[in-house]
Coordinates of C-alpha atoms in Angstrom, one line a residue:
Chain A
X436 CA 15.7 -21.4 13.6
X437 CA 16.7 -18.8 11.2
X438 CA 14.1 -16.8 12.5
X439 CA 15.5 -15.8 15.4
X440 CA 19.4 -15.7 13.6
X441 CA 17.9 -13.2 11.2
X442 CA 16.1 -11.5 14.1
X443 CA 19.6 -11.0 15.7
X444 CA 21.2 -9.2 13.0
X445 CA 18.3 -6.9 12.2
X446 CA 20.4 -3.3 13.3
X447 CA 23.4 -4.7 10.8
X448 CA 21.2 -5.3 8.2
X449 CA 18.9 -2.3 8.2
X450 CA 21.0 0.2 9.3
X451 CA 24.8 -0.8 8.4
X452 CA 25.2 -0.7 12.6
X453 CA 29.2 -1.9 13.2
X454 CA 31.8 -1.7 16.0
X455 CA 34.5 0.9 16.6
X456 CA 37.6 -0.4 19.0
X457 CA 37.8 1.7 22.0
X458 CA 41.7 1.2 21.6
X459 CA 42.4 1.3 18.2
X460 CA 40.0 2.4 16.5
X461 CA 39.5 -0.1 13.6
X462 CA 36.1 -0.4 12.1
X463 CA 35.0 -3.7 11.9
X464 CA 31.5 -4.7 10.1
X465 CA 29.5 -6.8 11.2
X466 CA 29.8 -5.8 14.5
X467 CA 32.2 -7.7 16.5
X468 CA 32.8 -8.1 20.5
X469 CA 36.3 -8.3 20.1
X470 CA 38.7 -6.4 17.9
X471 CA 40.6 -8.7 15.6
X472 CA 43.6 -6.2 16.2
X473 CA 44.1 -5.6 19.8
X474 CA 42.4 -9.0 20.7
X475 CA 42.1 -8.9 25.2
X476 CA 43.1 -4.6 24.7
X477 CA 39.7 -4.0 23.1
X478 CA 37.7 -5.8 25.9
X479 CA 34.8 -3.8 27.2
X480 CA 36.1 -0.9 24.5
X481 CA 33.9 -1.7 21.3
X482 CA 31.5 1.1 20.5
X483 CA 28.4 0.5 18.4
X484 CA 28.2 3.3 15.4
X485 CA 25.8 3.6 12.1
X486 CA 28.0 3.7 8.9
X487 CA 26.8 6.5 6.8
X488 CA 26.0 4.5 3.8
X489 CA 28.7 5.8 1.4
X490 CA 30.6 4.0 -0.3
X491 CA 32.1 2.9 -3.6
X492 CA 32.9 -0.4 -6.0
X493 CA 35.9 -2.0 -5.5
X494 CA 35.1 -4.8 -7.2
X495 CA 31.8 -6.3 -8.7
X496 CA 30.7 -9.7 -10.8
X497 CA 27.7 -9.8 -12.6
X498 CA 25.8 -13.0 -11.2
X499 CA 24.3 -15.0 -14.4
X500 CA 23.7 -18.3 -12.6
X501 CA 21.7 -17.3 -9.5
X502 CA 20.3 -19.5 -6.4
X503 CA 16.5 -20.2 -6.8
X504 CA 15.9 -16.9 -4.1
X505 CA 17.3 -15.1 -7.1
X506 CA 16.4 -16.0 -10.3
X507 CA 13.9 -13.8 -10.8
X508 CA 16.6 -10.7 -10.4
X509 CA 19.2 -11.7 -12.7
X510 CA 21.5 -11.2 -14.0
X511 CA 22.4 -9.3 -11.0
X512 CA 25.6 -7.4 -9.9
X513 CA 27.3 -8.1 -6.8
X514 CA 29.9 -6.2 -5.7
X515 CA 32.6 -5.5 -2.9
X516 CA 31.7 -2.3 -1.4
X517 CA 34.5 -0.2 0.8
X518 CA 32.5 1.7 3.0
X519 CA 33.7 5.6 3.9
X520 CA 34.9 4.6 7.3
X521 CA 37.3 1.6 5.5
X522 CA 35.3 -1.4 5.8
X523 CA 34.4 -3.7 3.3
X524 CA 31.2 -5.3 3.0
X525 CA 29.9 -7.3 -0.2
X526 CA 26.5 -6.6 -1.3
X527 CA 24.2 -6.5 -4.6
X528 CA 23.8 -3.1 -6.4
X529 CA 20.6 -2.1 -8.0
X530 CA 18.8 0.1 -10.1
X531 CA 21.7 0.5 -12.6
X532 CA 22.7 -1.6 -15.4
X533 CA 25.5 -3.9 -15.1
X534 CA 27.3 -2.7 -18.3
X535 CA 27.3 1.0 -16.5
X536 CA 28.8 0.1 -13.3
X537 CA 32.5 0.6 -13.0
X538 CA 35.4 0.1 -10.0
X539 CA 35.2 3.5 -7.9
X540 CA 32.0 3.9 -8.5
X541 CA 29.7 6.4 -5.8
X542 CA 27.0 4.2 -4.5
X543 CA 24.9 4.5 -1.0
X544 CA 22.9 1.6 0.5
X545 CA 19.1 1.2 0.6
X546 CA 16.8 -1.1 2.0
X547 CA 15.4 -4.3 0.0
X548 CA 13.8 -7.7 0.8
X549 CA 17.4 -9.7 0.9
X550 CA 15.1 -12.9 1.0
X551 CA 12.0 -14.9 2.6
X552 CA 11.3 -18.2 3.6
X553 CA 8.4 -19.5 1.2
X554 CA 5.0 -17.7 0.7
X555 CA 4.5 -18.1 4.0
X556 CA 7.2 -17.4 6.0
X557 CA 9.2 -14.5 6.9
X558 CA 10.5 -11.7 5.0
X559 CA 14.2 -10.7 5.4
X560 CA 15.2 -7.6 4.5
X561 CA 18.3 -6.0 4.7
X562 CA 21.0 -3.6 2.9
X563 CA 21.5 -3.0 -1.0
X564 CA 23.5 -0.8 -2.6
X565 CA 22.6 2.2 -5.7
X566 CA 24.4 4.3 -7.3
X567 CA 24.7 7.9 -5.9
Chain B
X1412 CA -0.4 25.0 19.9
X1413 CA 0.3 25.1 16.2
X1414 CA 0.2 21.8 14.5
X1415 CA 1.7 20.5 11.2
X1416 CA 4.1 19.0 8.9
X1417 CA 7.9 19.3 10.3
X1418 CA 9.3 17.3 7.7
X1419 CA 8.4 14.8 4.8
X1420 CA 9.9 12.2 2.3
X1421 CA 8.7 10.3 -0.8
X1422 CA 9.8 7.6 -2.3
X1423 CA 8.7 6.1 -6.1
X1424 CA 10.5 2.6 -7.8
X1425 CA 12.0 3.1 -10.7
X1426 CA 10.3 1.0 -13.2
X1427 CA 7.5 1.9 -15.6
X1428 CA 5.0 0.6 -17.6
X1429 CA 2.7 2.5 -20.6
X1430 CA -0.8 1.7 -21.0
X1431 CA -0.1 0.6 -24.6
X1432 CA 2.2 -2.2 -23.8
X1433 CA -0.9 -3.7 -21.3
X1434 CA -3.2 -3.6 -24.0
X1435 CA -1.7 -5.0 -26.8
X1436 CA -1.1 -8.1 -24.2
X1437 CA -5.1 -8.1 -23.3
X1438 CA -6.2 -7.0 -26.7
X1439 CA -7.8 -3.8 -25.7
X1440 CA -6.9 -0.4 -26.8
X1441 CA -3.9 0.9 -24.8
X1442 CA -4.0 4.2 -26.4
X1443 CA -7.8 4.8 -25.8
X1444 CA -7.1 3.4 -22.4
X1445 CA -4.5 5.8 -22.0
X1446 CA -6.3 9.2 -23.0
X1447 CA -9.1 7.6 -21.1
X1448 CA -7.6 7.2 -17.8
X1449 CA -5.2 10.0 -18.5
X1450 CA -2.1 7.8 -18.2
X1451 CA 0.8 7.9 -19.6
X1452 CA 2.8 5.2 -18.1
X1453 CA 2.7 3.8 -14.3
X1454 CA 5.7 2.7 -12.1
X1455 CA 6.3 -0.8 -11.0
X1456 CA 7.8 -2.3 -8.0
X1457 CA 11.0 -4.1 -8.7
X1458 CA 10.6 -7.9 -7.4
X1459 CA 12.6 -6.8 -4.0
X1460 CA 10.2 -4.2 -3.8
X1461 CA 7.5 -3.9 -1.2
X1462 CA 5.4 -1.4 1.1
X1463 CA 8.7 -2.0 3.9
X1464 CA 11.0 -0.9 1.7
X1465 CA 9.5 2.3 0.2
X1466 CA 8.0 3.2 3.5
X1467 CA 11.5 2.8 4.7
X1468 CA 12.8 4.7 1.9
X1469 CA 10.4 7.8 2.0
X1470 CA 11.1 7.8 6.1
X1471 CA 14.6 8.0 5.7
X1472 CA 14.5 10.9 3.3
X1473 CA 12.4 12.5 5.8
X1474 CA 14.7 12.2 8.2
X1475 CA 17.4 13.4 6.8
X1476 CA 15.9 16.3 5.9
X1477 CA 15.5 17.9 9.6
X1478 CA 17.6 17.3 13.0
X1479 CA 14.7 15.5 14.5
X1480 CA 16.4 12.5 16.5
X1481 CA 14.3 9.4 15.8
X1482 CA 14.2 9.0 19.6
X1483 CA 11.7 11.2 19.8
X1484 CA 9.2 10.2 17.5
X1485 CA 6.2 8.9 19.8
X1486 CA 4.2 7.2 17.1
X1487 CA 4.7 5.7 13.7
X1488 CA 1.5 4.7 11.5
X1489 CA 1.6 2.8 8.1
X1490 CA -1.2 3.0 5.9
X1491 CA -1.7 0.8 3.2
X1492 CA -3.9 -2.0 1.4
X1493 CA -0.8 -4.2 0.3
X1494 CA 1.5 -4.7 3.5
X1495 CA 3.6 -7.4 2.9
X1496 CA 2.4 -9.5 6.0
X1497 CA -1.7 -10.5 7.0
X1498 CA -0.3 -10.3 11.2
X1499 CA 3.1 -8.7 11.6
X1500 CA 3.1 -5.3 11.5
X1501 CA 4.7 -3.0 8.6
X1502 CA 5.2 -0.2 11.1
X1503 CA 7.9 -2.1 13.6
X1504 CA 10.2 -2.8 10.8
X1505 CA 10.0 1.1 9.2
X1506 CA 10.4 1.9 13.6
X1507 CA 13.7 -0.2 13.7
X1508 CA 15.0 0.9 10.1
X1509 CA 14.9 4.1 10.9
X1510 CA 16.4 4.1 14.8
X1511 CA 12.7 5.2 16.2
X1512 CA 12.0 2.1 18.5
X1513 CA 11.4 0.7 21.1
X1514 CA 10.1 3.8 22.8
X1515 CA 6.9 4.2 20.7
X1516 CA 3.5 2.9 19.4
X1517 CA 3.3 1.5 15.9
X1518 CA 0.7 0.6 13.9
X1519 CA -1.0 -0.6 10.8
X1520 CA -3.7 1.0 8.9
X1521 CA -5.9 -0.2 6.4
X1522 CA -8.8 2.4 4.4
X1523 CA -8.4 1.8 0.6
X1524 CA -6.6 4.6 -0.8
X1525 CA -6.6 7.0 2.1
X1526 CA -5.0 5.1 5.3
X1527 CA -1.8 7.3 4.8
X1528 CA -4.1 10.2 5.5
X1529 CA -5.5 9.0 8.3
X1530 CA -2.8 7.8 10.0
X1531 CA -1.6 12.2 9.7
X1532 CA -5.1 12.9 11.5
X1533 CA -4.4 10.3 14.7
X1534 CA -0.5 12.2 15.0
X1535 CA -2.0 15.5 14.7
X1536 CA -4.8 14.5 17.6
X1537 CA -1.6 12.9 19.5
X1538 CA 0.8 16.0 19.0
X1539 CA -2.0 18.6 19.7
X1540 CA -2.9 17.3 22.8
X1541 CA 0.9 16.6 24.2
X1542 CA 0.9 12.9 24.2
X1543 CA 4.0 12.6 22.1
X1544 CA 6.3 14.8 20.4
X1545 CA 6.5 13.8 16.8
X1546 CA 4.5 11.2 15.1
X1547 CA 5.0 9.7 11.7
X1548 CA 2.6 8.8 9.5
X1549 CA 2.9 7.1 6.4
X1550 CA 1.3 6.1 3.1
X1551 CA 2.5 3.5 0.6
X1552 CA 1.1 1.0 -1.6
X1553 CA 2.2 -1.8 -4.3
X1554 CA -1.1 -2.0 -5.2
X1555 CA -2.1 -4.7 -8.1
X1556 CA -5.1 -5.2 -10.6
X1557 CA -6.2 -8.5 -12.2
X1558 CA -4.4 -9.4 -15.2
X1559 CA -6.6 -7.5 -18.2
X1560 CA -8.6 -5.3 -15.8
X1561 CA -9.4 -1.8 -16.2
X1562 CA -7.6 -1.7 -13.2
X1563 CA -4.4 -3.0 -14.2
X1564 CA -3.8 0.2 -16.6
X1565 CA -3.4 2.1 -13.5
X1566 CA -2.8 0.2 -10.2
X1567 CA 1.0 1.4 -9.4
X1568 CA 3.6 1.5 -6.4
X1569 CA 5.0 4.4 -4.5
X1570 CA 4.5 6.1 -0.9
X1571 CA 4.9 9.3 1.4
X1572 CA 6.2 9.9 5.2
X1573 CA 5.3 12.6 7.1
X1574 CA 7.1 13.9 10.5
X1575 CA 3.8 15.7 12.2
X1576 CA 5.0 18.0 15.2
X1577 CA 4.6 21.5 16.7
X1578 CA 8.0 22.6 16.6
X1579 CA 9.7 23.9 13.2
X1580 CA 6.8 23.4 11.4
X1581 CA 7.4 23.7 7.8
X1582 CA 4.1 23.7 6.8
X1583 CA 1.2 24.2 9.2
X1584 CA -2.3 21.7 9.2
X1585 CA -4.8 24.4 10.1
X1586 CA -7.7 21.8 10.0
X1587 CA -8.9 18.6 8.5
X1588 CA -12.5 17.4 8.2
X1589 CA -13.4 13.9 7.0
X1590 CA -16.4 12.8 5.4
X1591 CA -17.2 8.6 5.5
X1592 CA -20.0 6.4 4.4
X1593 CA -20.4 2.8 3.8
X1594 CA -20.0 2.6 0.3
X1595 CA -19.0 -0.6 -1.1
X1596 CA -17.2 0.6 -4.6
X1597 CA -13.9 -1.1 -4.1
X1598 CA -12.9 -4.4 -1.8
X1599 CA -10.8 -7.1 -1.8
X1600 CA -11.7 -10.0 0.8
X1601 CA -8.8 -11.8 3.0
X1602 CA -6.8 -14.3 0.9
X1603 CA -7.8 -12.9 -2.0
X1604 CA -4.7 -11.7 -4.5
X1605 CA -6.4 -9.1 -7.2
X1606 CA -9.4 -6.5 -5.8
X1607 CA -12.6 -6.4 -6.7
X1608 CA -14.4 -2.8 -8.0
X1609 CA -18.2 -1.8 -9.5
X1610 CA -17.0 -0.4 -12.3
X1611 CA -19.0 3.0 -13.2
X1612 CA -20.6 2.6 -9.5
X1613 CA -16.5 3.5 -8.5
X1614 CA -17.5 6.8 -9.6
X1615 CA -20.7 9.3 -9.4
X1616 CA -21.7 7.7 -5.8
X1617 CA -18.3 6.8 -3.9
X1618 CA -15.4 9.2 -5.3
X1619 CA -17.1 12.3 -6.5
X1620 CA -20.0 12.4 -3.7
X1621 CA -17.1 11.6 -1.0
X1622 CA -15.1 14.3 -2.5
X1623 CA -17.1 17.5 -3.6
X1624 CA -18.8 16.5 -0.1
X1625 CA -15.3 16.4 1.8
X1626 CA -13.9 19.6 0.0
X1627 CA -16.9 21.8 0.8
X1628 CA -17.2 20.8 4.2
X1629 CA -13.8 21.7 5.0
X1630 CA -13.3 24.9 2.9
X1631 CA -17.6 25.7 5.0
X1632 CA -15.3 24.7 8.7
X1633 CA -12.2 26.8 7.4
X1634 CA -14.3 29.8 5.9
X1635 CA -11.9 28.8 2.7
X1636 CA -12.9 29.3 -0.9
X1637 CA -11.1 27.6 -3.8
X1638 CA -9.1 30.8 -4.7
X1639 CA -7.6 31.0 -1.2
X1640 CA -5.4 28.2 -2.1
X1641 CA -2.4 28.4 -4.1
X1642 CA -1.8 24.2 -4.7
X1643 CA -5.0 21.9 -4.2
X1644 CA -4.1 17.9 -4.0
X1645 CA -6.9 15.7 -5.3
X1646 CA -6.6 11.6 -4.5
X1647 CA -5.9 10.6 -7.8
X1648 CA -7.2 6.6 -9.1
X1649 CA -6.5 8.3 -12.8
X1650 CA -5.9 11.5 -14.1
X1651 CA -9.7 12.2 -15.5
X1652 CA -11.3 12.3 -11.7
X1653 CA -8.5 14.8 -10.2
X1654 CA -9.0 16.8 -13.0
X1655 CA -12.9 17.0 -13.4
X1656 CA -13.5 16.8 -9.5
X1657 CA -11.0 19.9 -9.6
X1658 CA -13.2 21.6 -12.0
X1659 CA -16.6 20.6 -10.3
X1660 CA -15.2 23.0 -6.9
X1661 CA -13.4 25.7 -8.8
X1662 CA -10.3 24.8 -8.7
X1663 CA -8.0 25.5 -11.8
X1664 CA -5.5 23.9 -13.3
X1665 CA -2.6 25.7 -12.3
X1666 CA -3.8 24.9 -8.5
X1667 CA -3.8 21.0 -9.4
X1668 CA -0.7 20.8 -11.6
X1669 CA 2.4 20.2 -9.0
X1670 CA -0.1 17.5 -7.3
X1671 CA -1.1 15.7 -10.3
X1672 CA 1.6 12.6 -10.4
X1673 CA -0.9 9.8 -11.8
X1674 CA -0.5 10.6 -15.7
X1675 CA 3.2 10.3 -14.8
X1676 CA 3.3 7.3 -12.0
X1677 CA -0.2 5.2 -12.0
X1678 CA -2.6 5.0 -9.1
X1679 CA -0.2 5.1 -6.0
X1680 CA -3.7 3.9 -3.9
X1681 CA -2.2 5.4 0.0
X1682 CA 1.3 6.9 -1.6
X1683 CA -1.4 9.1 -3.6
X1684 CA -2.1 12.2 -2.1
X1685 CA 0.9 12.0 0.1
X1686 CA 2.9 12.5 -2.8
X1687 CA 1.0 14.7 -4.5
X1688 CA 1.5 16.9 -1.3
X1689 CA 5.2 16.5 -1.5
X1690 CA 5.3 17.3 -4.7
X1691 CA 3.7 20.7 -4.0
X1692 CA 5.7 21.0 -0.9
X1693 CA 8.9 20.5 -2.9
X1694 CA 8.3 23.7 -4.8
X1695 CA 6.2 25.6 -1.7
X1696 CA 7.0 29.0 -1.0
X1697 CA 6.4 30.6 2.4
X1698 CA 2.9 31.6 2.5
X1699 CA 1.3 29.0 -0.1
X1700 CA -2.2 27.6 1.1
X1701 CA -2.7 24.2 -0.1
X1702 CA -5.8 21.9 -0.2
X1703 CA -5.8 18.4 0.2
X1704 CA -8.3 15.8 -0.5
X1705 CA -7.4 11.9 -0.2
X1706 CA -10.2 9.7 -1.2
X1707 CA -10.3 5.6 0.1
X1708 CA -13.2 3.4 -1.1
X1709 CA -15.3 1.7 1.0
X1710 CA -15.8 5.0 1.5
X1711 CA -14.4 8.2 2.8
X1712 CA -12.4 11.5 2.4
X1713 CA -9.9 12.9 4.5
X1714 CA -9.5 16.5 3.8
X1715 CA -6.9 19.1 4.8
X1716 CA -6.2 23.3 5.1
X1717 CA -2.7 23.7 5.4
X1718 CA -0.2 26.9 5.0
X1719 CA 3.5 26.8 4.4
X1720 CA 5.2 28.3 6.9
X1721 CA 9.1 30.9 6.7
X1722 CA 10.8 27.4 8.6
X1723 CA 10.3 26.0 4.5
X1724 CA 12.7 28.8 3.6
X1725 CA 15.8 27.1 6.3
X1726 CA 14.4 23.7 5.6
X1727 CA 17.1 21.1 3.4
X1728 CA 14.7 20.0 0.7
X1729 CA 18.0 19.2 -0.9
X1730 CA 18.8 16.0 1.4
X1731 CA 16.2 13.7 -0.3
X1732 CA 15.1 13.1 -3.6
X1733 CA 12.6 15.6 -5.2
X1734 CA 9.3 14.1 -6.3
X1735 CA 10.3 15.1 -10.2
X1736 CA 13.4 13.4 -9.5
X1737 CA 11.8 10.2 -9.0
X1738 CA 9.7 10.8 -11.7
X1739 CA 12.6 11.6 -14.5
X1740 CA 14.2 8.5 -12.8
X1741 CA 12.8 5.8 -15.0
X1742 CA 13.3 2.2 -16.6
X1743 CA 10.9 1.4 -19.3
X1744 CA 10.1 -2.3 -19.5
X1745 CA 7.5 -4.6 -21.0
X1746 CA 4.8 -6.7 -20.1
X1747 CA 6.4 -9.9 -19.8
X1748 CA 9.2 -8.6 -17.5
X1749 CA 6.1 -6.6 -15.7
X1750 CA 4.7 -9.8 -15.4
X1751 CA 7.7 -11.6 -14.2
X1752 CA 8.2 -8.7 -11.5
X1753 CA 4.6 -8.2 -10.0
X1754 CA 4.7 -12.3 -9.1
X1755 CA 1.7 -13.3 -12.2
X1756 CA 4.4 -16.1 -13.4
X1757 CA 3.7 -19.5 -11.6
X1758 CA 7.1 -20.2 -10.1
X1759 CA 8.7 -23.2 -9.1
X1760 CA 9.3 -23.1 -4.9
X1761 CA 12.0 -21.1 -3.5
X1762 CA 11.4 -18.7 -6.9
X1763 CA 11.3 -15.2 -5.3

């Protein structure tokens, strides 16, 4: 089952792919079908677009206690990432040490595995962020 | 029609490990090892590293480095010996991560050390005869010795894309020869987690026959010498073989410095000469000849004549990461946390 659910979000998770509203103009990542602003306006009107990848920290926790998927990684920092274009997204950040990272902080996303289901099932892979 | 390299990208994880700290585990010794091999310390893939994600990574750096859209790219080839999946294809996910599908073939390729290689021969034969516009090819390993082989001192992770086209080239592929036998110096069967090698037999009869024989016959089919090159790019399993295979032609070693990364990085297996050649190609002036040799065992040699072209001079190097970059950009750590990261720890299910 997650198979095909992971499968769907494939262009959000590799490349950062959200929605712009045709009558607005609020960002809104994931994508959505709807705008949570202009609700029946924005019908029809929501524009796929690539975020750039830029960002920076606005908040992060450093993750001592990790799910099994993750022990081997920790501790690991996860943080709340505002994108350029305003969104928010949370995601881990890697290659820098958690003592170094700070609020406001440049970062830009990569690609990493974000998971897999047992030795032999499928790999999911999907953003992470690093610091610029 | 003029084909060649339009763009290119490289991508190397960030961790590293010396020779010294892998012997004192195995209780050999790491710095004869070292001055053996001629390696100073090799990188390691973090454990949410894999060939996807650096063939990902070195893709994307190529593309941001020219104004090709990813539309156009007609063919996408991944060669390595460690994809990530037995059936499921490497290649479709780097297609969909970088905005290239669905309009395109994609596959896997598989020839030791040198698939990365190979896979810039079948774009060149696709661009030059007008069946697609731009091909990719790329070459990326996270390759893996058994714990306390020889091996392990230089088996490393890291990998190269190249956009292949006839427009803007930056750095023209006059001609490649390649030179293949059945030589069985290096394998590893399916299911099978470490490779197997025959020791000294990895040498004389599979990379330095396969070699000297590639670069003479495509300097003989080019009407080359060694000092009509300004860079030469050896493949690369430690520093010694570069170095003395180098020698053995005439090369010197001012032509092999920018392309020598193993001292530095490890054995990058099909990231090897790919970024060797980017390496050069980061500090390529208009005009430069460069030689390329890549070596896979089993065996054969792909070898290559290329010149950099005045398009290098407009080209934005600057958007991606520099091969020394990647280099300077390093984590020391030790064996047990090498251990832990490279999956030689039993884990308990659902451990990734």
């Amino acid at each position: 089952m997650t198979t095909a659910r992971f499968w769907r979000d494939n262009q959000t998770r590799y490349n950062l792919m959200a929605t712009r509203c045709g009558n607005c103009g609020k960002v809104t990542f994931p994508p959505r079908n709807v705008c949570p602003v202009c609700h029946r306006k924005s019908m029809g009107k929501m524009k796929r677009f690539q975020l750039n990848g830029e960002g920076e920290v606005y908040s992060f926790t450093v993750v001592h206690e990790a799910p099994s998927a993750f022990e081997m990684q920790k501790p690991y920092v996860l943080a709340m990432i505002r994108m350029d274009e305003g969104v928010m997204l949370t995601a881990q950040l890697i290659d820098v040490e958690a003592a170094d990272v700070k609020i406001g902080m440049k970062v830009k996303a990569t690609i990493r595995k974000i998971g897999e289901e047992g030795p032999g099932g499928i790999i999911h892979y999907g953003y992470k962020f690093t610091p610029f | 029609m003029d084909v060649g390299i339009v763009s290119y990208g490289a991508y190397i994880p960030r961790f590293r490990i010396t020779p010294q700290d892998i012997g004192r585990v195995w209780g050999s010794d790491g710095d004869a090892m070292s001055k053996g091999l001629m390696i100073y310390s090799k990188s390691v893939p973090a454990p949410d590293e894999d060939v996807v994600t650096i063939s990902v990574e070195a893709a994307r750096s190529m593309m941001r480095r020219c104004d090709v859209s990813p539309k156009d790219i007609g063919a996408l080839y991944v060669g390595s010996e460690s994809h990530p999946y037995a059936v499921k294809p490497t290649g479709t996910i780097v297609a969909e991560a970088i905005g290239a599908s669905p309009n395109l073939t994609v596959a896997d390729l598989e020839f030791a050390c040198k698939a990365g290689t190979a896979g810039i021969q079948m774009c060149m034969g696709l661009v030059g005869s007008g069946m697609i516009k731009y091909g990719v090819a790329i070459g990326a390993d996270t390759s893996q010795g058994a714990p306390g082989d020889p091996l392990e001192f230089s088996a490393s992770a890291g990998g190269g894309a190249y956009l292949i086209g006839s427009e803007k080239v930056i750095a023209k592929i006059n001609g490649t020869y390649s030179y293949t036998t059945d030589t069985p110096d290096f394998w590893r069967r399916e299911g099978e987690p470490y490779p197997s090698h025959g020791g000294r037999f990895t040498g004389e009869p599979a990379y330095f026959k396969h070699v000297t024989s590639c670069a003479k016959g495509t300097m003989d089919r080019m009407g080359t010498k060694p000092t009509d090159y300004t860079h030469a790019v050896f493949h690369q399993p430690n520093g010694k073989f570069p170095t003395r295979v180098a020698k053995m032609l005439g090369f010197s070693d001012e032509q092999i410095k920018l392309g020598l990364l193993t001292p530095y990085i490890g054995n990058t297996y099909s990231g090897a000469v790919p970024l060797g050649l980017a390496s050069v190609l980061d500090h390529a002036r208009p005009g430069d000849r460069i030689f390329a040799v890549a070596y896979g065992s089993g065996a054969g040699c792909d070898g290559f004549d290329i010149t950099v072209t005045d398009e290098i001079a407009s080209y934005r190097r600057d958007a991606g990461p520099t091969v020394a970059q990647m280099i300077e950009r390093k984590k020391m750590i030790d064996y047990a946390t090498y251990a832990k990261y490279r999956g030689k720890i039993r884990m308990k299910e659902g451990g990734q």
